[in-house]
Structures are given as structure tokens and as C-alpha cells.
mmCIF file of C-alpha atoms in Angstrom:
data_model
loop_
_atom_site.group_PDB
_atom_site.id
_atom_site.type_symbol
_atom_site.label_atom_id
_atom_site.label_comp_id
_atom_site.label_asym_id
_atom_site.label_seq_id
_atom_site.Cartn_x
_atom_site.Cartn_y
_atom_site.Cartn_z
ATOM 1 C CA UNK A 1 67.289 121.094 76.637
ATOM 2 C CA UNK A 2 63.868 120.415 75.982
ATOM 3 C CA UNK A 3 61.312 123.388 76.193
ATOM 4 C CA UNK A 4 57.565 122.946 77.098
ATOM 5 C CA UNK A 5 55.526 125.324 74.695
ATOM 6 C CA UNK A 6 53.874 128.348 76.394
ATOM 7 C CA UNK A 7 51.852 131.682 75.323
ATOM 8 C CA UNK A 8 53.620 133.921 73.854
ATOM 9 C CA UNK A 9 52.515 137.057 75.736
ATOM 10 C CA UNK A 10 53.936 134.905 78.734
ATOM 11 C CA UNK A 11 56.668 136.869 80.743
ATOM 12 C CA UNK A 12 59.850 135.943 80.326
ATOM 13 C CA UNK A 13 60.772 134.686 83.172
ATOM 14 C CA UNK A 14 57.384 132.311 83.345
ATOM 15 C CA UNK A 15 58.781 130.745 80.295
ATOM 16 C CA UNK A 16 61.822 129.626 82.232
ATOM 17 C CA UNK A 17 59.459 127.763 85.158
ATOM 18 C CA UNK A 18 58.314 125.898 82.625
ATOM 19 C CA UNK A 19 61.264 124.304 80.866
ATOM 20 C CA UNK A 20 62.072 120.782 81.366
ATOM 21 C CA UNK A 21 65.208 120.204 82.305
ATOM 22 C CA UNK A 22 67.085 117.107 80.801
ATOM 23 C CA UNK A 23 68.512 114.597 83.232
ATOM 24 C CA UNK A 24 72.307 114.281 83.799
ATOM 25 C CA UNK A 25 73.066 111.156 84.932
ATOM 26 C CA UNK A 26 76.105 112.231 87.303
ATOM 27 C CA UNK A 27 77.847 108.694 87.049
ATOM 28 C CA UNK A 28 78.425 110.419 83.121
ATOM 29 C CA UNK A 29 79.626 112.880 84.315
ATOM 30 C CA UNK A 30 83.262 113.749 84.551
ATOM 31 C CA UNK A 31 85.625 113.074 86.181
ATOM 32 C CA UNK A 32 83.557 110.232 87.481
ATOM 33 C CA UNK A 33 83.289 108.835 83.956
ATOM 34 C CA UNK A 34 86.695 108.732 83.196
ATOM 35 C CA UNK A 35 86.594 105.746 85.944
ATOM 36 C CA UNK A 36 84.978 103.293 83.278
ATOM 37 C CA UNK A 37 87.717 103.625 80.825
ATOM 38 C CA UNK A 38 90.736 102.350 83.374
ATOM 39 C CA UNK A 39 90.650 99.112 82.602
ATOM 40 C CA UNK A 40 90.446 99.507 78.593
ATOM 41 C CA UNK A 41 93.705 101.331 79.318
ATOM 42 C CA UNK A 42 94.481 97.963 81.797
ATOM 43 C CA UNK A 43 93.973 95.827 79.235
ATOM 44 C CA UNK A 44 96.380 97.809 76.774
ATOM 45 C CA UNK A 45 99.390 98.379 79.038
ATOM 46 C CA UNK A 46 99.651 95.593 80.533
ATOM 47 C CA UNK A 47 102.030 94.055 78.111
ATOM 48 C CA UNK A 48 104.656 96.758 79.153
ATOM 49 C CA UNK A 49 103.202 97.373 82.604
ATOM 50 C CA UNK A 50 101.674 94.003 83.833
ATOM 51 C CA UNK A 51 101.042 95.377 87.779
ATOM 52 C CA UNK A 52 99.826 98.649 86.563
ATOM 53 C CA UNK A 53 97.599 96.866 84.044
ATOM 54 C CA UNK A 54 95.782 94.708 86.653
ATOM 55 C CA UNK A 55 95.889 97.653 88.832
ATOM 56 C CA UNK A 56 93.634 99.905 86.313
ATOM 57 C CA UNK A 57 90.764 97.248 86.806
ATOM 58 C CA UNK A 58 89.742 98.164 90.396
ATOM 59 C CA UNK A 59 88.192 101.788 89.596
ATOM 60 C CA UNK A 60 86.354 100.501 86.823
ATOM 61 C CA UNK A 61 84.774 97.145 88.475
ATOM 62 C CA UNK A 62 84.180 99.938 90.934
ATOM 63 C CA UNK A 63 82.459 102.294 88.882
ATOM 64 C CA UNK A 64 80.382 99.273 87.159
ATOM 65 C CA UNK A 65 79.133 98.436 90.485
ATOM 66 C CA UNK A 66 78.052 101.980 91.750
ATOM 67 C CA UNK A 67 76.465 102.267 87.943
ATOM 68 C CA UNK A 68 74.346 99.223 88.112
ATOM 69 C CA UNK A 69 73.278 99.784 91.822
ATOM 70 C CA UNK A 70 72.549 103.489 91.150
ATOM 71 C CA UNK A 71 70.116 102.261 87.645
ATOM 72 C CA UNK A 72 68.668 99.285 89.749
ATOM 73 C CA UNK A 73 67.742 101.760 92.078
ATOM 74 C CA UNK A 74 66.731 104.832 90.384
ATOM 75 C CA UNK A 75 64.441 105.895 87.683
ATOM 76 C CA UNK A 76 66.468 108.844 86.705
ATOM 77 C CA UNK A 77 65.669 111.013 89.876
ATOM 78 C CA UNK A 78 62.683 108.892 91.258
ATOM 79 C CA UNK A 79 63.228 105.751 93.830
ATOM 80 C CA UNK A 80 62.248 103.027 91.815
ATOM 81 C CA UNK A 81 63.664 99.910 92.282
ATOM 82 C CA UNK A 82 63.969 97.592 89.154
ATOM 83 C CA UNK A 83 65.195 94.229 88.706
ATOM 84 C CA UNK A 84 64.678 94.231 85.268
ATOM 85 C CA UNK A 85 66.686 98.015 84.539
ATOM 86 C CA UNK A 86 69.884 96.830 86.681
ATOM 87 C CA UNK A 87 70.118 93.322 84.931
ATOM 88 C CA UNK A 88 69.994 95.216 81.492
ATOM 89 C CA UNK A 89 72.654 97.677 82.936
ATOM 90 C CA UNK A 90 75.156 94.708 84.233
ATOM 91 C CA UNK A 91 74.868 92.914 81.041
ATOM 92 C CA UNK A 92 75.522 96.117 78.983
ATOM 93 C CA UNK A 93 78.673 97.151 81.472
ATOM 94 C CA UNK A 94 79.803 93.438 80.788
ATOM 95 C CA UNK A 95 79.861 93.538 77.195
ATOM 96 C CA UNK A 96 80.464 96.681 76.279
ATOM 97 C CA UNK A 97 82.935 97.823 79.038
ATOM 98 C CA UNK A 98 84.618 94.856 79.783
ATOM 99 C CA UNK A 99 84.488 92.025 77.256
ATOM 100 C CA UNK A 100 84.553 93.541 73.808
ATOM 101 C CA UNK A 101 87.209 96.304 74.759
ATOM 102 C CA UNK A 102 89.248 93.976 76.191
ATOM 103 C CA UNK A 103 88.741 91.469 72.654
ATOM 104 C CA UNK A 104 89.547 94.412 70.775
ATOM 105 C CA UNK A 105 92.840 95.247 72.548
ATOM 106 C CA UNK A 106 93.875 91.613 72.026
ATOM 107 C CA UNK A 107 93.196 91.751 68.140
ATOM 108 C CA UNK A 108 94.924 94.507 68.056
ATOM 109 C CA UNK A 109 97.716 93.281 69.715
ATOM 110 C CA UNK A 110 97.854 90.245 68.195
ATOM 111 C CA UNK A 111 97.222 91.632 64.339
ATOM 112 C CA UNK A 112 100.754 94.102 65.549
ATOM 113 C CA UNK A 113 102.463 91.094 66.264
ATOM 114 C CA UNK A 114 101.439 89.128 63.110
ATOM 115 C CA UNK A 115 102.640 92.184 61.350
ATOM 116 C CA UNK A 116 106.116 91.197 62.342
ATOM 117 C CA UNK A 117 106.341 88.284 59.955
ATOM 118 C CA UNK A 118 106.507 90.753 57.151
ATOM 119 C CA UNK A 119 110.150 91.703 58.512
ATOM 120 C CA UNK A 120 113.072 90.009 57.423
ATOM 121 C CA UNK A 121 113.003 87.256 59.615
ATOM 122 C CA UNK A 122 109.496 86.379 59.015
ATOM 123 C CA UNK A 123 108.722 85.536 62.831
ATOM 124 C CA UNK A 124 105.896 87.491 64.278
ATOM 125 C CA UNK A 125 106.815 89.721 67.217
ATOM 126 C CA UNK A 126 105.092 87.845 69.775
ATOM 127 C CA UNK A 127 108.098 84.948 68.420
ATOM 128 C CA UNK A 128 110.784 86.509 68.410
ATOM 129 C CA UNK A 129 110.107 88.101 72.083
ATOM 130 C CA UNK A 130 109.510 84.436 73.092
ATOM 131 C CA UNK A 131 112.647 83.299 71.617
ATOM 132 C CA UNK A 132 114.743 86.244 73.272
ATOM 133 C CA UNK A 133 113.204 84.847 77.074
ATOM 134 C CA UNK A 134 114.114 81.502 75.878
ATOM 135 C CA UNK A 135 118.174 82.760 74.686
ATOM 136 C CA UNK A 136 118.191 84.536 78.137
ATOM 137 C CA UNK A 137 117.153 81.258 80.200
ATOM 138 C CA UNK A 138 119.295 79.343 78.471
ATOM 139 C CA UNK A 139 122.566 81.288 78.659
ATOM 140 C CA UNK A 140 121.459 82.109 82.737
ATOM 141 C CA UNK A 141 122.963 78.232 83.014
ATOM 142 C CA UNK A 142 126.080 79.057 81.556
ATOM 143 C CA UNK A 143 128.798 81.860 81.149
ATOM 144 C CA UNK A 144 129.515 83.334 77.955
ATOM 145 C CA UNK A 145 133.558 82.983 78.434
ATOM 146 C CA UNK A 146 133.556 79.461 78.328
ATOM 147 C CA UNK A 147 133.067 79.845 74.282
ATOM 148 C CA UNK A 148 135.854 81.585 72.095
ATOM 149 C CA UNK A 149 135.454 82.294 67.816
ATOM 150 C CA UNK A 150 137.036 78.421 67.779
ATOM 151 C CA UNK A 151 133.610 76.580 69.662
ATOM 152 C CA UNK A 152 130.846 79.242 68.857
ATOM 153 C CA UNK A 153 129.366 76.480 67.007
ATOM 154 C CA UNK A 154 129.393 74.513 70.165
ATOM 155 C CA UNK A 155 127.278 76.562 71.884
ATOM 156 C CA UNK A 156 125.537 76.889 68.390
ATOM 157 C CA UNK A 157 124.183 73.684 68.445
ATOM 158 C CA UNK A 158 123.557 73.309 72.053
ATOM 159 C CA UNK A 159 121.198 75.949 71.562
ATOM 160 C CA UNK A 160 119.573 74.745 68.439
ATOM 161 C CA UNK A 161 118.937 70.952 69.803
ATOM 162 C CA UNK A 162 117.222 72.817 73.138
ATOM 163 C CA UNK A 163 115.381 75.368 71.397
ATOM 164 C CA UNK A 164 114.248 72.333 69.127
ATOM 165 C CA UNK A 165 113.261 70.137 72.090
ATOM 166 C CA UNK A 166 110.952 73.416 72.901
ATOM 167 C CA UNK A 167 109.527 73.547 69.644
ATOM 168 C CA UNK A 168 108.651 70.343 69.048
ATOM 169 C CA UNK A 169 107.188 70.475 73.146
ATOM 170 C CA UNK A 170 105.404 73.235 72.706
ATOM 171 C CA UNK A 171 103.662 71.862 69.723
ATOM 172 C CA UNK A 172 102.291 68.858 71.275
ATOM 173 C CA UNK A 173 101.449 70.727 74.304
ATOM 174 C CA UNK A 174 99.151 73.613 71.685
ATOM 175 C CA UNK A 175 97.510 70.555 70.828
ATOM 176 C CA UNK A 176 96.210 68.910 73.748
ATOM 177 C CA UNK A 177 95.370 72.164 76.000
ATOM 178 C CA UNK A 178 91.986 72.708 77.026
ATOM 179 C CA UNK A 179 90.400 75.501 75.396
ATOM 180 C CA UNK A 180 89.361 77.515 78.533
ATOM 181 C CA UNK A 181 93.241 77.404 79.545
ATOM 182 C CA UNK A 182 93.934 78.630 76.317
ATOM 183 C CA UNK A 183 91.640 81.176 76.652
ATOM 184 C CA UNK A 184 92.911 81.879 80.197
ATOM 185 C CA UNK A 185 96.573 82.278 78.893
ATOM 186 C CA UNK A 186 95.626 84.105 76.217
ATOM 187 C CA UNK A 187 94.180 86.996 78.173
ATOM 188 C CA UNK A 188 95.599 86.849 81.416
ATOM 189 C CA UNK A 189 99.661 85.462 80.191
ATOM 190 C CA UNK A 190 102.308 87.511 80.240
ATOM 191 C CA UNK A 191 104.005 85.097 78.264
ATOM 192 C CA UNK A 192 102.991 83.022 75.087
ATOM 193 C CA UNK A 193 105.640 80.307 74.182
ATOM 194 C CA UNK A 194 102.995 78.524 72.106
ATOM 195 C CA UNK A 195 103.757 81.389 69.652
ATOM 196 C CA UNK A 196 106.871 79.296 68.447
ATOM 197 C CA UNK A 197 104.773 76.213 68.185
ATOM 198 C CA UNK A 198 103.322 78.119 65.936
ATOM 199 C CA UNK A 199 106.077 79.616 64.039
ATOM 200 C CA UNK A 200 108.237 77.698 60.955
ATOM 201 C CA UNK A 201 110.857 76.108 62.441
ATOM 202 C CA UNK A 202 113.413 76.988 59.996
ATOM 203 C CA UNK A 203 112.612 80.528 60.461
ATOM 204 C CA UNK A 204 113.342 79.846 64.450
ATOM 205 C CA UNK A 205 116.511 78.559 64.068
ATOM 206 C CA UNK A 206 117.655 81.089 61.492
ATOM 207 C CA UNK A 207 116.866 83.750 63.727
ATOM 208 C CA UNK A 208 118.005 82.087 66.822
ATOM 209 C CA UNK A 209 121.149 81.598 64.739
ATOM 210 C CA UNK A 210 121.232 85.305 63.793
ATOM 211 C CA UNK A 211 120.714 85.979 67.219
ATOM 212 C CA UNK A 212 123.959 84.094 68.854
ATOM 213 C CA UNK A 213 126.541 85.822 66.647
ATOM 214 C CA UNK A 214 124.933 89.270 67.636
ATOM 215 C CA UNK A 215 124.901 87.977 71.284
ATOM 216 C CA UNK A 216 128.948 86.683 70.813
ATOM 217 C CA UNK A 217 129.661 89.865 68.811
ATOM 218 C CA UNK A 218 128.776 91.987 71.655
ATOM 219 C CA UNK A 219 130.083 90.126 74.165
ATOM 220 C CA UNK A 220 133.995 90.246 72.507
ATOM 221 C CA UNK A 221 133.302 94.311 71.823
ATOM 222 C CA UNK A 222 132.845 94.688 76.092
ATOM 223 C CA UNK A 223 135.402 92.095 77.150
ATOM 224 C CA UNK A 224 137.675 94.442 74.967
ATOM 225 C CA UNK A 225 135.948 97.548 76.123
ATOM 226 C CA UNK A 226 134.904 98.328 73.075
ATOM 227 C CA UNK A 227 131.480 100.068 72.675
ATOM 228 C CA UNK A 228 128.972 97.485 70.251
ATOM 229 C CA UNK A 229 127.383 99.356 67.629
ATOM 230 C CA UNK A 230 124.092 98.200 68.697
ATOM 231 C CA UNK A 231 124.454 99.990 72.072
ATOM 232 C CA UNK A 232 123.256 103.267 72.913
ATOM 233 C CA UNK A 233 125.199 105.880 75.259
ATOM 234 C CA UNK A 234 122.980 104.913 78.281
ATOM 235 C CA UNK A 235 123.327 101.495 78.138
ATOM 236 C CA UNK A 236 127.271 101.899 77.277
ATOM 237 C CA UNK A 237 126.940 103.986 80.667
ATOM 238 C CA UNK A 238 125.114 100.981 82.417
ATOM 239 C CA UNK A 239 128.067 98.742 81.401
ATOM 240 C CA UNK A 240 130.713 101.162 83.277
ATOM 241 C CA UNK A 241 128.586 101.328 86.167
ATOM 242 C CA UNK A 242 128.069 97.559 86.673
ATOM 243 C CA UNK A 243 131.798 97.326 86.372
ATOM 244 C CA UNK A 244 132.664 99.443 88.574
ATOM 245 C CA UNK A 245 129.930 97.779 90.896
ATOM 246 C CA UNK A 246 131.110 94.181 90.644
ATOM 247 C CA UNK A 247 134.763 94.953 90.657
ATOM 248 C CA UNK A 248 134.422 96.399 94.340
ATOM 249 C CA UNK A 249 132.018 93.069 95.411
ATOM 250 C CA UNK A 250 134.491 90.385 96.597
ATOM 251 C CA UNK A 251 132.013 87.814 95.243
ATOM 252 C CA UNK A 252 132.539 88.809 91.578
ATOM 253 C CA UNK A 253 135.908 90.511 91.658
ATOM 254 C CA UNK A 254 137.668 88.016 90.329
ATOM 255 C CA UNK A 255 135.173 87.609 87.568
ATOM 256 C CA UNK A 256 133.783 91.563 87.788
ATOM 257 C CA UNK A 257 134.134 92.202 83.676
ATOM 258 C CA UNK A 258 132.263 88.939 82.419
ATOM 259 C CA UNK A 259 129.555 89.026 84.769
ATOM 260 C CA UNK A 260 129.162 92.929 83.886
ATOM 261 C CA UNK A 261 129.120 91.648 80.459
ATOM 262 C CA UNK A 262 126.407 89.555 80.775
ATOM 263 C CA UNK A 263 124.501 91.198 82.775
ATOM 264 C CA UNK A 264 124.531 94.234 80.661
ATOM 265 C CA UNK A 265 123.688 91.836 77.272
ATOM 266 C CA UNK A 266 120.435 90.982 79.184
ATOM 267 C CA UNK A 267 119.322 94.306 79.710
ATOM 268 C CA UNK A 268 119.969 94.977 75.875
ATOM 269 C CA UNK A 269 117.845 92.052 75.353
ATOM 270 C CA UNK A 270 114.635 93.197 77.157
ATOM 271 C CA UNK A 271 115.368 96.743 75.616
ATOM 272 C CA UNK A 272 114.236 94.317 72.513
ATOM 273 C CA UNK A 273 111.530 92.638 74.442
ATOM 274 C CA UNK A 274 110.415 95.852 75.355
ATOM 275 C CA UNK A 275 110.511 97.482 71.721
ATOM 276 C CA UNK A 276 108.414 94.090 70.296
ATOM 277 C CA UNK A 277 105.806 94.938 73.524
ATOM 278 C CA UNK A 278 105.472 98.793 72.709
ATOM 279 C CA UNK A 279 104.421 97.750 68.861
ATOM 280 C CA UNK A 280 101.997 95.425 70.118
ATOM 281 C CA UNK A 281 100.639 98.106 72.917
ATOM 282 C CA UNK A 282 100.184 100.218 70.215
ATOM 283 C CA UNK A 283 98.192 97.783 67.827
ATOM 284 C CA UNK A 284 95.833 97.865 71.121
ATOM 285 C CA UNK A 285 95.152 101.478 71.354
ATOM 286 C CA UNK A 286 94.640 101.723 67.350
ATOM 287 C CA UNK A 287 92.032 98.738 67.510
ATOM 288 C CA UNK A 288 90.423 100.101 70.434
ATOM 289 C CA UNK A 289 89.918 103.182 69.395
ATOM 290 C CA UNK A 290 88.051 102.174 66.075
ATOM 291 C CA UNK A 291 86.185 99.318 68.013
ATOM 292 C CA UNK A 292 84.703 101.653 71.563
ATOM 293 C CA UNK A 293 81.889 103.955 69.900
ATOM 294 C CA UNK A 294 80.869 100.753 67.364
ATOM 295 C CA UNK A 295 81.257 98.303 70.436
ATOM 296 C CA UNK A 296 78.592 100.776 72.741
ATOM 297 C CA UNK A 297 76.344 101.621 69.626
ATOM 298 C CA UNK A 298 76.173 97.714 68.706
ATOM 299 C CA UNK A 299 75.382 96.384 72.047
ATOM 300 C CA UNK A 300 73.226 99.210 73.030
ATOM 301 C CA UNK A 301 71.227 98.855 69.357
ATOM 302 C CA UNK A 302 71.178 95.452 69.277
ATOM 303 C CA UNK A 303 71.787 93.446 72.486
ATOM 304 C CA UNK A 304 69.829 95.480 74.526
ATOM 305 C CA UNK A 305 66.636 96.657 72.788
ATOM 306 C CA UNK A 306 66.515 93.332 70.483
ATOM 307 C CA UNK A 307 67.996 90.466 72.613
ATOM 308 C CA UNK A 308 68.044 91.387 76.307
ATOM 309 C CA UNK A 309 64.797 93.645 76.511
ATOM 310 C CA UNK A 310 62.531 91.814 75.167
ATOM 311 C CA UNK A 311 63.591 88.493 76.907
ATOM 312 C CA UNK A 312 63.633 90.097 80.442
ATOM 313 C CA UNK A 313 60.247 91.735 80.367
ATOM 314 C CA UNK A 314 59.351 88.092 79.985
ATOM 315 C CA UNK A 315 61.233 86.443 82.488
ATOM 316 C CA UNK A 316 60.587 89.028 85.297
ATOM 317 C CA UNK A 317 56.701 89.492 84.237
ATOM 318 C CA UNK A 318 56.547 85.546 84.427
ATOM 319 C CA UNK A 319 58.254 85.503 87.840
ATOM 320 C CA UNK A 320 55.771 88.197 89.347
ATOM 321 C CA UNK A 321 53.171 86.426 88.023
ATOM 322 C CA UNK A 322 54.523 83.184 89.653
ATOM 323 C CA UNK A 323 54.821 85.290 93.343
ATOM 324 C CA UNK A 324 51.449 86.202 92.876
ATOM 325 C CA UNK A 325 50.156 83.259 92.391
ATOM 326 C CA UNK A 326 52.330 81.564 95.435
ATOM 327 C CA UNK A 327 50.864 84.447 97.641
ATOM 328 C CA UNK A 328 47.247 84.060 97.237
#
């Protein structure tokens, strides 16, 4: 709070009259505030929680609106329209609440994902999720029963020569896409198969390889009713339940145990999907959190007071001038 000086022998009370009280802008004020940080937290859920994610944006284009009305507007608490003060405000709510949060969020989830090559299979995360949707389309076309211990390798290379196909597609497709799709996909995608275009190839098919014999392990440990090691109680629970589920449908009583099976295998898989997601959703919150106050400080400090400023005092003085001169 700012004080005006006064005589000292002035009564007390005089001395409050004349202090100056700062202005609040209420749009900073919470809980209204809060409303420009949904769609940082958009942008770093929406990995695990895609509709929630896109959700989150609404109250903050919302709130960006309402702010760059209320500073076109306004001069603090005076009426004084400004073309000049709302342009500067919608260029610093684009950069510094929407673009560069949402950059940051990316890095960070991408920089978690590269972190996955350090593991044993040396596939980033972002690959190996990728290469789970891929297992889980390709087995949706067939039944797991129809391969014993004698023709695993059947299947084996079945899946190799597709997921090859893919990799070999995929590269050839990273090379020829337009850079704004890329860009598109890259922000807006839920899924990012040009990952394994990116990825060794070697490395795929070792851990696609890996992959199948967990995948056929599990599969014998339930069509013996055997729990897999790699399952937890719930999920072991999930299993009874879709047997009991299927046995009682006429439509899959006859096969009621395989289907279960399967079914049950595919939820384990996007329990992985889901783990790879929640590292990367992490890697977003870390990288925005050291990026916001640098990200406001930078584009208030230098965008706006060396770049935008100075360039829109000239434009809008030379466009008065220029309506001056077309009205007299």
C-alpha cells in the first residue's frame, strides 16, 4: 500500500483519507484466477484423461476473453477504451498462457519418454506404448488358442513381418508429412506411431519378441486358472468376474474361458499403457512448473516492453494519424 506523505501533527484518522489505495485487479483475484491455469493442467492430463484434458480449455479461453475485454476497456478503474492495451493483453495471454505452457508440458513429456531408452529395452516410452496398441490390434484379428508351445513361433513371425511392414511404413510416411500436420499430431494426437519410425528396429523386435512370450505365458497361467505373476489381486478378480460373465452369455459360452482370457490380457496391457502415460504426465508437471514464473517474467520483460510496445504505439499512432487525415 502506498502512503501519500502528510503533517505530522495531522490526526490520525486524516492520515487514513489520504492513503492511496493500490488497485486489485479482480480478474487476479481468486478464485477467478485459478480459471487461467485449467488448461496448463489440460494440456498435462490429457495423455491419461484426453476428454477431461480438452475439457479444462473452456474456462481458461473464457477467462482470456473476459481479461482482454476488461484491459481493452478499462484503465484500472477509469473507462478508457484502448486498442493498443487489449492487443498487448491478447498477445501476452497467447504466449504466456497458452503457447509456452503448453510447449513446456510437451518437452516435458517428451524428455520422460526419451528417458525410457535408458531401461533395458532401450525403447523410449512413447515406443513401447505404441508397440503395445499395435500387439493389441493385431491379436484383436485372431484368438490366442489357435497357437500352442509347438507354433508360438508361428505367430512369432507373423507378428514380426507386420510389425516390420509398420516400421518400415511409418518411416516413409515421417518423411514426407507436412510439417504443420506434424505439428498438429504432435499436440493435439493421442497417439504417435511415428515414435517407432523413429526407434532401432532391432530394439522393436526384441521387445516385441519379449513381449509375445509374456503375452503366451499369461495366457497358459489363466487357461489353467492359474494366477500370472504379473497380475495383481484386482485384476486376478477382473478375470473371475468376466468368467463368470461370459459363461452365462450364450454367445460366448462355448468359448467363455478364452475370450475371458483375452479380454482380461488387454486390460493388463493398457494397465502398461497407462503406467508409460502417468511417467510422461509427470515429466509435464515437473517442466511446467520450472518453465510458468520464467515463461510470464520473459514475455512480460521482453516481448511486451521491448518487442510489442514499442511496435504498437507505432502502428496505432500511425493509424490515428491516417483517420485524421481521411476526416478532414
Amino acid at each position: 500500500m502506498r502512503i501519500t506523505p502528510v503533517n505530522s501533527f495531522a490526526f490520525k484518522g486524516k492520515q487514513k483519507d489520504t492513503e492511496e489505495k493500490k488497485y486489485n485487479d479482480p480478474l487476479m483475484q481468486w478464485p477467478a484466477r485459478g480459471l487461467a491455469y485449467t488448461n496448463e493442467l489440460g494440456a498435462a492430463i490429457s495423455d491419461i484423461a484426453p476428454k477431461m484434458g480438452t475439457l479444462l480449455w473452456f474456462p481458461a479461453m473464457l477467462y482470456f476473453g473476459a481479461d482482454i475485454y476488461d484491459k481493452y476497456k478499462n484503465e484500472k478503474t477509469s473507462y478508457s477504451p484502448d486498442k493498443g492495451r487489449g492487443t498487448e493483453q491478447a498477445i501476452f495471454q497467447l504466449l504466456a498462457s497458452v503457447i509456452l505452457p503448453t510447449a513446456s508440458v510437451i518437452a516435458g513429456q517428451k524428455t520422460a519418454s526419451a528417458l525410457g531408452v535408458m531401461g533395458k529395452s532401450g525403447l523410449s516410452l512413447q515406443s513401447r506404448e505404441e508397440l503395445i496398441n499395435f500387439m493389441q490390434d493385431f491379436i484383436s484379428r485372431r484368438h490366442l488358442d489357435q497357437y500352442d508351445e509347438t507354433n508360438y513361433d508361428k505367430f512369432k513371425t507373423h507378428f514380426q513381418k507386420s510389425l516390420s511392414n509398420k516400421h518400415e511404413k511409418l518411416i516413409r510416411e515421417h518423411k514426407i508429412k507436412n510439417p504443420l500436420v506434424f505439428l498438429k499430431d504432435m499436440l493435439f494426437g493421442r497417439r504417435h506411431p511415428e515414435s517407432l519410425a523413429m526407434s532401432h528396429k532391432d530394439k522393436v523386435l526384441n521387445f516385441a519378441d519379449q513381449h509375445v512370450d509374456e503375452m503366451f505365458g499369461i495366457f497358459n497361467d489363466l487357461m489353467s486358472d492359474k494366477k500370472p505373476k504379473q497380475f495383481s489381486e484386482k485384476l486376478w478378480k477382473n478375470f473371475g468376474k468376466l468368467k463368470e460373465t461370459y459363461a452365462k452369455d450364450p454367445d460366448y459360452k462355448a468359448t467363455y474361458l478364452r475370450d475371458a482370457a483375452e479380454d482380461v490380457i488387454k486390460k493388463y496391457q493398457k494397465s502398461k499403457i497407462m503406467q508409460n502415460k502417468m511417467l510422461k504426465t509427470i515429466g509435464g508437471f515437473v517442466a511446467l512448473g520450472i518453465a510458468i514464473k520464467p515463461i510470464d517474467k520473459f514475455v512480460e520483460n521482453v516481448i511486451i516492453k521491448k518487442v510489442v510496445q514499442p511496435n504498437l504505439g507505432t502502428v496505432f499512432n500511425r493509424a490515428d494519424v491516417n483517420k485524421d487525415k481521411f476526416l478532414s
